[in-house]
Amino acid sequence: MNLVRHRRTSTVLALCCAVAGVGLVGCEESSDADSKPSASTTTATATATEQADNAGAFMGTKKIKFNGLSVNVSCSGKAAEGRPVVVLLHGGGDSVEKLAGFQKSLSERDRVCSYDRLGAGASDKPGGPQTIESTGKVLTAVIDEVTGDAPVVLAGHSLGGLIAARYAPDHQDRVKGLVMMDATSPTQTADLTDGIPESATGMAADLREQTLAVLEGKSPEMLATPDGEVRSAGDIPVEVIQHGKKYLAAVPEYGPALEASWAKGQEKWLAVSTKSKLSTAENSEHYIYVDEPEVAAKAIRSVVSRAGAGSQAAN
């Protein structure tokens, strides 16, 4: 009986991470994606040493200060002329360590950086509740540190995708492209409450309760993510990638509705740019960059190339 209860709890936690796009304590340990370790997983963050390249940009990991708090940043690769720097944003409950193998692969062609948001990974805990605006200020500090005044392409997974899309419209001078990998829906709270009624029981009820709590900021990041309209970031190139394996269908009775609302949420993100494109990673669950890293890498490199060409044309 205890084994059955443990399995149900693990499933709820894993689904909560995906549906909310933000993590609960213990989320990483129970996610299917985290059961796929790679020999290269810790390569980008294993060393605390920094190597300066000829542009003065660091390689490896370092801690930067933001309002007295320590933020863990990791960078790989050298900037190529005419190509923006890629900044990866992890999902809730994750960290730069989760992204390290993917970051290393991307950095064979471009400069790629990632960072632990406050309350995640090796960064300090936030001093209090966070908002999209306050976490965006941390992102600005990271961009200033790793790129100087160079343009960037933001590539976010899950919650990281939502943060990137909320950030870009207000920073069109710096953000020249977006890649959103199974990003949290801009109307996630409404999607969830419509998909799972308050009268639900069992796994669905647990999923509803825990996910809503996280969306309200009851997670280590203390980041509340209220629903909102998708604002435009102009005509920057945007790739929205959604999962193809319908794993949310595992929720008894309400699974198909959750899958449908998730797909609609991905379509809503297309409004972030007049040059947005939606595609499906057919063999992926939530962690697209783990299940099909080549699909995610191709999208990022395409956006970087298009963003670089656009910036040169503007000059």
CSV table of N, CA and C in Angstrom, one decimal, residues 60-174:
chain,number,residue,atom,x,y,z
A,60,GLY,N,33.4,29.1,-17.7
A,60,GLY,CA,33.3,28.3,-16.5
A,60,GLY,C,32.1,28.9,-15.7
A,61,THR,N,32.3,28.8,-14.4
A,61,THR,CA,31.2,29.4,-13.5
A,61,THR,C,31.8,30.5,-12.6
A,62,LYS,N,30.9,31.4,-12.2
A,62,LYS,CA,31.3,32.4,-11.3
A,62,LYS,C,30.0,32.9,-10.5
A,63,LYS,N,30.2,33.5,-9.4
A,63,LYS,CA,29.1,34.1,-8.7
A,63,LYS,C,29.1,35.6,-8.9
A,64,ILE,N,28.0,36.2,-9.3
A,64,ILE,CA,27.8,37.6,-9.4
A,64,ILE,C,26.9,38.1,-8.3
A,65,LYS,N,27.0,39.4,-7.9
A,65,LYS,CA,26.2,39.9,-6.8
A,65,LYS,C,25.0,40.7,-7.4
A,66,PHE,N,23.9,40.5,-6.8
A,66,PHE,CA,22.7,41.3,-7.2
A,66,PHE,C,22.0,41.7,-5.9
A,67,ASN,N,22.0,43.0,-5.6
A,67,ASN,CA,21.3,43.5,-4.4
A,67,ASN,C,21.8,42.7,-3.1
A,68,GLY,N,23.1,42.4,-3.1
A,68,GLY,CA,23.7,41.7,-2.0
A,68,GLY,C,23.6,40.2,-2.0
A,69,LEU,N,22.9,39.6,-3.0
A,69,LEU,CA,22.7,38.2,-3.1
A,69,LEU,C,23.5,37.6,-4.2
A,70,SER,N,23.9,36.4,-4.0
A,70,SER,CA,24.8,35.7,-4.9
A,70,SER,C,24.0,34.9,-6.0
A,71,VAL,N,24.4,35.1,-7.2
A,71,VAL,CA,23.7,34.5,-8.4
A,71,VAL,C,24.8,33.6,-9.1
A,72,ASN,N,24.5,32.4,-9.2
A,72,ASN,CA,25.5,31.4,-9.9
A,72,ASN,C,25.3,31.5,-11.4
A,73,VAL,N,26.4,31.8,-12.1
A,73,VAL,CA,26.3,31.9,-13.6
A,73,VAL,C,27.3,31.0,-14.2
A,74,SER,N,27.0,30.4,-15.3
A,74,SER,CA,27.9,29.5,-16.1
A,74,SER,C,27.9,29.9,-17.5
A,75,CYS,N,29.1,29.9,-18.1
A,75,CYS,CA,29.3,30.3,-19.5
A,75,CYS,C,30.2,29.3,-20.2
A,76,SER,N,29.9,29.1,-21.5
A,76,SER,CA,30.8,28.2,-22.3
A,76,SER,C,30.9,28.8,-23.7
A,77,GLY,N,32.0,28.5,-24.4
A,77,GLY,CA,32.1,28.9,-25.8
A,77,GLY,C,32.5,30.4,-25.9
A,78,LYS,N,32.9,30.7,-27.1
A,78,LYS,CA,33.3,32.1,-27.4
A,78,LYS,C,32.3,32.7,-28.4
A,79,ALA,N,32.1,34.0,-28.2
A,79,ALA,CA,31.2,34.7,-29.1
A,79,ALA,C,31.7,34.7,-30.5
A,80,ALA,N,30.8,34.4,-31.5
A,80,ALA,CA,31.1,34.5,-32.9
A,80,ALA,C,30.6,35.8,-33.4
A,81,GLU,N,31.4,36.4,-34.3
A,81,GLU,CA,31.1,37.7,-34.9
A,81,GLU,C,29.7,37.6,-35.6
A,82,GLY,N,28.8,38.5,-35.3
A,82,GLY,CA,27.5,38.6,-35.9
A,82,GLY,C,26.5,37.7,-35.4
A,83,ARG,N,26.8,37.0,-34.3
A,83,ARG,CA,25.9,36.0,-33.7
A,83,ARG,C,25.6,36.4,-32.2
A,84,PRO,N,24.4,36.6,-31.8
A,84,PRO,CA,24.1,36.9,-30.4
A,84,PRO,C,24.5,35.8,-29.5
A,85,VAL,N,24.7,36.2,-28.2
A,85,VAL,CA,25.0,35.3,-27.1
A,85,VAL,C,23.7,34.6,-26.7
A,86,VAL,N,23.8,33.3,-26.5
A,86,VAL,CA,22.6,32.5,-26.1
A,86,VAL,C,22.5,32.5,-24.5
A,87,VAL,N,21.4,32.8,-24.0
A,87,VAL,CA,21.2,32.7,-22.5
A,87,VAL,C,20.1,31.7,-22.3
A,88,LEU,N,20.5,30.6,-21.6
A,88,LEU,CA,19.5,29.5,-21.3
A,88,LEU,C,18.8,29.8,-20.0
A,89,LEU,N,17.5,29.6,-19.9
A,89,LEU,CA,16.7,29.8,-18.7
A,89,LEU,C,16.1,28.4,-18.3
A,90,HIS,N,16.5,27.9,-17.1
A,90,HIS,CA,16.0,26.6,-16.7
A,90,HIS,C,14.6,26.6,-16.2
A,91,GLY,N,14.0,25.4,-16.1
A,91,GLY,CA,12.6,25.3,-15.6
A,91,GLY,C,12.6,25.4,-14.1
A,92,GLY,N,11.4,25.5,-13.5
A,92,GLY,CA,11.3,25.5,-12.1
A,92,GLY,C,11.8,24.2,-11.5
A,93,GLY,N,12.5,24.3,-10.3
A,93,GLY,CA,13.0,23.1,-9.7
A,93,GLY,C,14.3,22.6,-10.3
A,94,ASP,N,14.8,23.2,-11.3
A,94,ASP,CA,16.0,22.8,-12.0
A,94,ASP,C,17.1,23.8,-11.7
A,95,SER,N,18.2,23.7,-12.5
A,95,SER,CA,19.4,24.5,-12.2
A,95,SER,C,20.3,24.5,-13.5
A,96,VAL,N,21.4,25.2,-13.4
A,96,VAL,CA,22.4,25.2,-14.5
A,96,VAL,C,22.9,23.8,-14.7
A,97,GLU,N,23.0,23.0,-13.6
A,97,GLU,CA,23.5,21.6,-13.7
A,97,GLU,C,22.7,20.8,-14.6
A,98,LYS,N,21.4,21.0,-14.6
A,98,LYS,CA,20.5,20.2,-15.5
A,98,LYS,C,20.7,20.6,-16.9
A,99,LEU,N,21.1,21.8,-17.2
A,99,LEU,CA,21.3,22.3,-18.6
A,99,LEU,C,22.7,22.1,-19.1
A,100,ALA,N,23.6,21.7,-18.2
A,100,ALA,CA,25.1,21.7,-18.5
A,100,ALA,C,25.5,20.9,-19.8
A,101,GLY,N,25.0,19.7,-19.9
A,101,GLY,CA,25.3,18.9,-21.1
A,101,GLY,C,24.8,19.6,-22.4
A,102,PHE,N,23.6,20.1,-22.4
A,102,PHE,CA,23.0,20.8,-23.5
A,102,PHE,C,23.8,22.1,-23.8
A,103,GLN,N,24.2,22.8,-22.8
A,103,GLN,CA,24.9,24.0,-22.9
A,103,GLN,C,26.3,23.8,-23.6
A,104,LYS,N,26.9,22.7,-23.1
A,104,LYS,CA,28.2,22.4,-23.7
A,104,LYS,C,28.1,22.1,-25.2
A,105,SER,N,27.1,21.4,-25.6
A,105,SER,CA,26.9,21.0,-27.0
A,105,SER,C,26.7,22.3,-27.8
A,106,LEU,N,25.8,23.2,-27.3
A,106,LEU,CA,25.5,24.4,-28.1
A,106,LEU,C,26.8,25.3,-28.2
A,107,SER,N,27.6,25.3,-27.2
A,107,SER,CA,28.8,26.2,-27.1
A,107,SER,C,29.9,25.8,-28.1
A,108,GLU,N,29.7,24.7,-28.9
A,108,GLU,CA,30.6,24.4,-29.9
A,108,GLU,C,30.6,25.4,-31.0
A,109,ARG,N,29.5,26.1,-31.2
A,109,ARG,CA,29.3,27.1,-32.2
A,109,ARG,C,29.1,28.5,-31.7
A,110,ASP,N,28.6,28.7,-30.5
A,110,ASP,CA,28.3,30.0,-30.0
A,110,ASP,C,28.7,30.1,-28.5
A,111,ARG,N,28.6,31.4,-28.1
A,111,ARG,CA,28.8,31.6,-26.6
A,111,ARG,C,27.4,31.4,-26.0
A,112,VAL,N,27.4,30.5,-25.0
A,112,VAL,CA,26.2,30.1,-24.3
A,112,VAL,C,26.3,30.2,-22.8
A,113,CYS,N,25.4,30.9,-22.2
A,113,CYS,CA,25.5,31.1,-20.7
A,113,CYS,C,24.1,30.7,-20.1
A,114,SER,N,24.2,30.3,-18.8
A,114,SER,CA,23.0,30.0,-18.1
A,114,SER,C,23.2,30.5,-16.6
A,115,TYR,N,22.1,30.5,-15.9
A,115,TYR,CA,22.3,30.9,-14.5
A,115,TYR,C,21.2,30.3,-13.6
A,116,ASP,N,21.5,30.2,-12.3
A,116,ASP,CA,20.5,29.8,-11.4
A,116,ASP,C,19.7,31.0,-10.9
A,117,ARG,N,18.4,30.9,-11.0
A,117,ARG,CA,17.6,32.0,-10.5
A,117,ARG,C,17.7,32.0,-9.0
A,118,LEU,N,17.4,33.1,-8.3
A,118,LEU,CA,17.4,33.1,-6.8
A,118,LEU,C,16.4,32.0,-6.3
A,119,GLY,N,16.9,31.2,-5.4
A,119,GLY,CA,16.1,30.1,-4.9
A,119,GLY,C,16.3,28.8,-5.6
A,120,ALA,N,17.2,28.8,-6.6
A,120,ALA,CA,17.5,27.6,-7.4
A,120,ALA,C,19.0,27.3,-7.4
A,121,GLY,N,19.3,26.1,-7.6
A,121,GLY,CA,20.7,25.7,-7.7
A,121,GLY,C,21.6,26.2,-6.7
A,122,ALA,N,22.7,26.8,-7.2
A,122,ALA,CA,23.8,27.3,-6.3
A,122,ALA,C,23.6,28.8,-6.0
A,123,SER,N,22.5,29.4,-6.4
A,123,SER,CA,22.3,30.8,-6.1
A,123,SER,C,21.7,30.9,-4.7
A,124,ASP,N,21.7,32.2,-4.1
A,124,ASP,CA,21.2,32.4,-2.8
A,124,ASP,C,19.6,32.3,-2.9
A,125,LYS,N,19.0,32.1,-1.7
A,125,LYS,CA,17.6,32.2,-1.6
A,125,LYS,C,17.1,33.6,-1.8
A,126,PRO,N,16.0,33.9,-2.3
A,126,PRO,CA,15.5,35.2,-2.4
A,126,PRO,C,15.2,35.8,-1.1
A,127,GLY,N,15.3,37.2,-1.0
A,127,GLY,CA,15.1,37.8,0.3
A,127,GLY,C,13.6,37.9,0.7
A,128,GLY,N,12.8,37.6,-0.3
A,128,GLY,CA,11.3,37.6,-0.1
A,128,GLY,C,10.6,37.2,-1.3
A,129,PRO,N,9.3,37.4,-1.4
A,129,PRO,CA,8.5,37.0,-2.6
A,129,PRO,C,9.1,37.6,-3.8
A,130,GLN,N,9.1,36.9,-4.9
A,130,GLN,CA,9.6,37.4,-6.2
A,130,GLN,C,8.4,37.6,-7.2
A,131,THR,N,8.6,38.5,-8.1
A,131,THR,CA,7.6,38.7,-9.2
A,131,THR,C,8.3,38.5,-10.5
A,132,ILE,N,7.6,38.5,-11.6
A,132,ILE,CA,8.2,38.5,-12.9
A,132,ILE,C,9.1,39.6,-13.1
A,133,GLU,N,8.7,40.8,-12.6
A,133,GLU,CA,9.5,42.0,-12.8
A,133,GLU,C,10.8,41.9,-12.0
A,134,SER,N,10.8,41.4,-10.8
A,134,SER,CA,12.0,41.3,-9.9
A,134,SER,C,12.9,40.2,-10.5
A,135,THR,N,12.4,39.1,-10.9
A,135,THR,CA,13.3,38.1,-11.4
A,135,THR,C,13.9,38.5,-12.8
A,136,GLY,N,13.1,39.4,-13.5
A,136,GLY,CA,13.7,40.0,-14.7
A,136,GLY,C,14.9,40.9,-14.5
A,137,LYS,N,14.9,41.6,-13.3
A,137,LYS,CA,16.0,42.4,-13.0
A,137,LYS,C,17.3,41.6,-12.7
A,138,VAL,N,17.1,40.4,-12.2
A,138,VAL,CA,18.2,39.5,-12.0
A,138,VAL,C,18.7,39.1,-13.4
A,139,LEU,N,17.8,38.8,-14.3
A,139,LEU,CA,18.2,38.4,-15.7
A,139,LEU,C,19.0,39.5,-16.3
A,140,THR,N,18.6,40.7,-16.2
A,140,THR,CA,19.3,41.9,-16.7
A,140,THR,C,20.7,41.9,-16.2
A,141,ALA,N,20.9,41.7,-14.9
A,141,ALA,CA,22.2,41.7,-14.3
A,141,ALA,C,23.1,40.6,-14.9
A,142,VAL,N,22.5,39.5,-15.2
A,142,VAL,CA,23.2,38.4,-15.7
A,142,VAL,C,23.6,38.7,-17.2
A,143,ILE,N,22.7,39.2,-18.0
A,143,ILE,CA,23.0,39.6,-19.3
A,143,ILE,C,24.1,40.6,-19.4
A,144,ASP,N,24.0,41.6,-18.5
A,144,ASP,CA,25.1,42.7,-18.5
A,144,ASP,C,26.4,42.0,-18.2
A,145,GLU,N,26.5,41.1,-17.3
A,145,GLU,CA,27.7,40.4,-16.9
A,145,GLU,C,28.3,39.6,-18.0
A,146,VAL,N,27.5,38.8,-18.7
A,146,VAL,CA,28.0,37.8,-19.6
A,146,VAL,C,28.1,38.3,-21.1
A,147,THR,N,27.5,39.4,-21.4
A,147,THR,CA,27.5,39.9,-22.8
A,147,THR,C,28.0,41.3,-23.0
A,148,GLY,N,28.1,42.1,-21.9
A,148,GLY,CA,28.4,43.5,-22.1
A,148,GLY,C,27.2,44.2,-22.7
A,149,ASP,N,27.4,44.7,-23.9
A,149,ASP,CA,26.3,45.3,-24.6
A,149,ASP,C,25.9,44.5,-25.9
A,150,ALA,N,26.3,43.3,-26.0
A,150,ALA,CA,26.0,42.4,-27.1
A,150,ALA,C,24.5,42.0,-27.1
A,151,PRO,N,23.9,41.7,-28.2
A,151,PRO,CA,22.5,41.2,-28.2
A,151,PRO,C,22.5,39.8,-27.7
A,152,VAL,N,21.3,39.4,-27.3
A,152,VAL,CA,21.1,38.0,-26.8
A,152,VAL,C,19.9,37.3,-27.5
A,153,VAL,N,20.0,36.0,-27.4
A,153,VAL,CA,18.8,35.2,-27.7
A,153,VAL,C,18.5,34.4,-26.4
A,154,LEU,N,17.3,34.5,-26.0
A,154,LEU,CA,16.9,33.8,-24.8
A,154,LEU,C,16.2,32.5,-25.2
A,155,ALA,N,16.7,31.4,-24.5
A,155,ALA,CA,16.1,30.1,-24.8
A,155,ALA,C,15.7,29.5,-23.4
A,156,GLY,N,14.4,29.4,-23.2
A,156,GLY,CA,13.8,29.0,-21.9
A,156,GLY,C,13.0,27.8,-22.0
A,157,HIS,N,13.2,26.9,-21.0
A,157,HIS,CA,12.4,25.7,-20.8
A,157,HIS,C,11.4,25.9,-19.7
A,158,SER,N,10.1,25.6,-20.0
A,158,SER,CA,9.1,25.6,-19.0
A,158,SER,C,8.9,26.9,-18.4
A,159,LEU,N,9.1,27.1,-17.1
A,159,LEU,CA,9.0,28.4,-16.4
A,159,LEU,C,10.0,29.4,-17.0
A,160,GLY,N,11.2,28.9,-17.4
A,160,GLY,CA,12.2,29.7,-18.1
A,160,GLY,C,11.7,30.3,-19.4
A,161,GLY,N,10.8,29.6,-20.1
A,161,GLY,CA,10.3,30.1,-21.3
A,161,GLY,C,9.3,31.2,-21.0
A,162,LEU,N,8.5,31.0,-20.0
A,162,LEU,CA,7.5,32.1,-19.6
A,162,LEU,C,8.3,33.4,-19.2
A,163,ILE,N,9.3,33.2,-18.4
A,163,ILE,CA,10.1,34.4,-18.0
A,163,ILE,C,10.7,35.1,-19.2
A,164,ALA,N,11.3,34.3,-20.1
A,164,ALA,CA,11.9,34.9,-21.3
A,164,ALA,C,10.9,35.7,-22.1
A,165,ALA,N,9.7,35.1,-22.3
A,165,ALA,CA,8.6,35.8,-23.1
A,165,ALA,C,8.0,37.0,-22.4
A,166,ARG,N,8.0,37.0,-21.1
A,166,ARG,CA,7.6,38.2,-20.4
A,166,ARG,C,8.6,39.3,-20.4
A,167,TYR,N,9.9,38.9,-20.4
A,167,TYR,CA,11.0,39.8,-20.4
A,167,TYR,C,11.2,40.5,-21.7
A,168,ALA,N,11.1,39.8,-22.8
A,168,ALA,CA,11.5,40.3,-24.1
A,168,ALA,C,10.8,41.6,-24.5
A,169,PRO,N,9.5,41.7,-24.4
A,169,PRO,CA,8.9,42.9,-24.8
A,169,PRO,C,9.4,44.2,-24.2
A,170,ASP,N,9.9,44.2,-23.0
A,170,ASP,CA,10.5,45.4,-22.3
A,170,ASP,C,11.9,45.6,-22.6
A,171,HIS,N,12.6,44.6,-23.3
A,171,HIS,CA,14.0,44.7,-23.6
A,171,HIS,C,14.3,44.4,-25.0
A,172,GLN,N,13.6,45.0,-25.9
A,172,GLN,CA,13.8,44.7,-27.3
A,172,GLN,C,15.1,45.3,-27.8
A,173,ASP,N,15.8,46.2,-27.1
A,173,ASP,CA,17.1,46.6,-27.5
A,173,ASP,C,18.2,45.6,-27.3
A,174,ARG,N,17.9,44.6,-26.4
A,174,ARG,CA,18.9,43.5,-26.1
A,174,ARG,C,18.5,42.2,-26.6
